[in-house]
Amino acid sequence: MQLDFIKLVAVLGLPLLSTILGLFVGNIILFDSLLISSACGYFCYSALAIHPAYCLVASAVLCLVLFLIQHTQIGFWAIAILLSYCWGFAFALFAYHINGNSELWFYSVLISGFIIMLLLHIKANKNSLK
């Protein structure tokens, strides 16, 4: 039974994970827009108790607006810096808990995660301008 589950994860999970990582690295601007709009749509439904159809429409509009804003000079830098920090913080929190609440790991991963994510945003922006 355990081996069947591992095979299932390997067969289904690894290609899905590879696709998500490829999308993430290849076009982080689109990934960020989808992630933020999905989170806002979920918040709209769960916390504000608005009808799911309205939340879906609001989420789609937000995704489009965020994607378009990230293709302007000021919008790109504002969102890229903010989201790079958020991604770095999420990675740092993960490292902090894995390494026994080590602040050194937290700040090291925060700084390196922020830099890597900012570079991915810059790369995606340059690719989208071609």
Tab-separated table of C-alpha atoms in Angstrom:
chain	number	residue	atom	x	y	z
A	1	MET	CA	0.000	0.000	0.000
A	2	GLN	CA	2.788	2.440	0.927
A	3	LEU	CA	4.711	1.663	-2.264
A	4	ASP	CA	1.609	2.256	-4.417
A	5	PHE	CA	1.180	5.707	-2.892
A	6	ILE	CA	4.828	6.567	-3.580
A	7	LYS	CA	4.446	5.428	-7.197
A	8	LEU	CA	1.280	7.501	-7.561
A	9	VAL	CA	3.001	10.582	-6.200
A	10	ALA	CA	5.986	9.995	-8.490
A	11	VAL	CA	3.830	9.493	-11.574
A	12	LEU	CA	1.347	12.310	-10.962
A	13	GLY	CA	3.078	14.662	-8.564
A	14	LEU	CA	6.490	15.102	-10.146
A	15	PRO	CA	5.237	16.217	-13.588
A	16	LEU	CA	2.772	18.588	-11.924
A	17	LEU	CA	5.487	19.989	-9.669
A	18	SER	CA	7.822	20.383	-12.657
A	19	THR	CA	5.117	22.251	-14.567
A	20	ILE	CA	4.427	24.577	-11.656
A	21	LEU	CA	8.136	25.254	-11.100
A	22	GLY	CA	8.633	25.855	-14.820
A	23	LEU	CA	5.753	28.326	-14.875
A	24	PHE	CA	7.062	29.937	-11.703
A	25	VAL	CA	10.625	30.380	-12.967
A	26	GLY	CA	9.640	31.044	-16.569
A	27	ASN	CA	7.078	33.750	-15.929
A	28	ILE	CA	6.890	34.761	-12.309
A	29	ILE	CA	4.856	37.853	-13.227
A	30	LEU	CA	1.946	35.682	-14.356
A	31	PHE	CA	2.393	33.332	-11.384
A	32	ASP	CA	2.315	36.254	-8.925
A	33	SER	CA	-0.821	37.660	-10.528
A	34	LEU	CA	-2.562	34.278	-10.368
A	35	LEU	CA	-1.486	33.645	-6.775
A	36	ILE	CA	-2.580	37.040	-5.458
A	37	SER	CA	-5.887	37.027	-7.309
A	38	SER	CA	-6.625	33.464	-6.146
A	39	ALA	CA	-5.890	34.396	-2.540
A	40	CYS	CA	-8.106	37.482	-2.802
A	41	GLY	CA	-10.905	35.442	-4.395
A	42	TYR	CA	-10.703	32.930	-1.563
A	43	PHE	CA	-10.714	35.729	1.035
A	44	CYS	CA	-13.687	37.343	-0.720
A	45	TYR	CA	-15.636	34.095	-0.443
A	46	SER	CA	-14.554	32.815	2.970
A	47	ALA	CA	-14.186	35.970	5.037
A	48	LEU	CA	-16.659	38.319	3.380
A	49	ALA	CA	-19.265	35.663	2.486
A	50	ILE	CA	-19.786	37.063	-0.997
A	51	HIS	CA	-21.304	34.773	-3.640
A	52	PRO	CA	-18.617	32.592	-5.289
A	53	ALA	CA	-19.527	33.811	-8.795
A	54	TYR	CA	-18.799	37.413	-7.813
A	55	CYS	CA	-15.568	36.337	-6.152
A	56	LEU	CA	-14.503	34.495	-9.300
A	57	VAL	CA	-15.180	37.529	-11.489
A	58	ALA	CA	-13.377	39.842	-9.047
A	59	SER	CA	-10.445	37.430	-8.929
A	60	ALA	CA	-10.205	37.278	-12.741
A	61	VAL	CA	-10.364	41.075	-13.044
A	62	LEU	CA	-7.731	41.480	-10.313
A	63	CYS	CA	-5.455	38.984	-12.077
A	64	LEU	CA	-5.719	40.925	-15.345
A	65	VAL	CA	-5.161	44.287	-13.629
A	66	LEU	CA	-2.127	43.027	-11.698
A	67	PHE	CA	-0.668	41.482	-14.843
A	68	LEU	CA	-1.106	44.748	-16.749
A	69	ILE	CA	0.246	46.890	-13.896
A	70	GLN	CA	3.375	44.753	-13.772
A	71	HIS	CA	4.045	45.694	-17.382
A	72	THR	CA	4.417	49.391	-16.503
A	73	GLN	CA	7.714	50.759	-15.225
A	74	ILE	CA	6.533	51.957	-11.801
A	75	GLY	CA	4.077	49.103	-11.304
A	76	PHE	CA	6.700	46.515	-12.139
A	77	TRP	CA	9.225	47.801	-9.612
A	78	ALA	CA	6.651	48.318	-6.857
A	79	ILE	CA	5.157	44.854	-7.224
A	80	ALA	CA	8.485	43.125	-7.927
A	81	ILE	CA	10.121	44.520	-4.780
A	82	LEU	CA	7.082	43.875	-2.572
A	83	LEU	CA	6.497	40.330	-3.806
A	84	SER	CA	10.194	39.452	-3.826
A	85	TYR	CA	10.277	40.404	-0.162
A	86	CYS	CA	7.119	38.349	0.505
A	87	TRP	CA	8.589	35.292	-1.247
A	88	GLY	CA	11.894	35.741	0.587
A	89	PHE	CA	10.044	36.058	3.885
A	90	ALA	CA	8.045	32.876	3.214
A	91	PHE	CA	11.240	30.968	2.379
A	92	ALA	CA	12.963	32.424	5.455
A	93	LEU	CA	10.119	31.412	7.747
A	94	PHE	CA	10.326	27.902	6.388
A	95	ALA	CA	14.114	27.803	6.952
A	96	TYR	CA	13.687	29.285	10.430
A	97	HIS	CA	11.368	26.498	11.537
A	98	ILE	CA	13.352	23.720	9.869
A	99	ASN	CA	16.624	24.798	11.483
A	100	GLY	CA	15.468	25.022	15.074
A	101	ASN	CA	14.418	28.686	15.132
A	102	SER	CA	17.804	29.947	13.993
A	103	GLU	CA	17.820	33.681	13.272
A	104	LEU	CA	20.991	33.315	11.224
A	105	TRP	CA	19.194	30.961	8.833
A	106	PHE	CA	16.162	33.253	8.781
A	107	TYR	CA	18.081	36.365	7.723
A	108	SER	CA	20.402	34.495	5.357
A	109	VAL	CA	17.486	32.916	3.504
A	110	LEU	CA	15.490	36.169	3.610
A	111	ILE	CA	18.267	38.132	1.908
A	112	SER	CA	19.195	35.452	-0.615
A	113	GLY	CA	15.528	34.636	-1.322
A	114	PHE	CA	14.737	38.314	-1.899
A	115	ILE	CA	17.658	38.689	-4.323
A	116	ILE	CA	16.822	35.500	-6.246
A	117	MET	CA	13.148	36.391	-6.537
A	118	LEU	CA	13.924	39.957	-7.616
A	119	LEU	CA	16.248	38.602	-10.305
A	120	LEU	CA	13.497	36.238	-11.479
A	121	HIS	CA	11.094	39.196	-11.701
A	122	ILE	CA	13.643	41.192	-13.715
A	123	LYS	CA	14.265	38.216	-16.030
A	124	ALA	CA	10.525	37.719	-16.583
A	125	ASN	CA	10.081	41.433	-17.281
A	126	LYS	CA	12.879	41.433	-19.871
A	127	ASN	CA	11.426	38.321	-21.533
A	128	SER	CA	7.967	39.889	-21.717
A	129	LEU	CA	9.329	43.058	-23.361
A	130	LYS	CA	10.833	41.119	-26.289
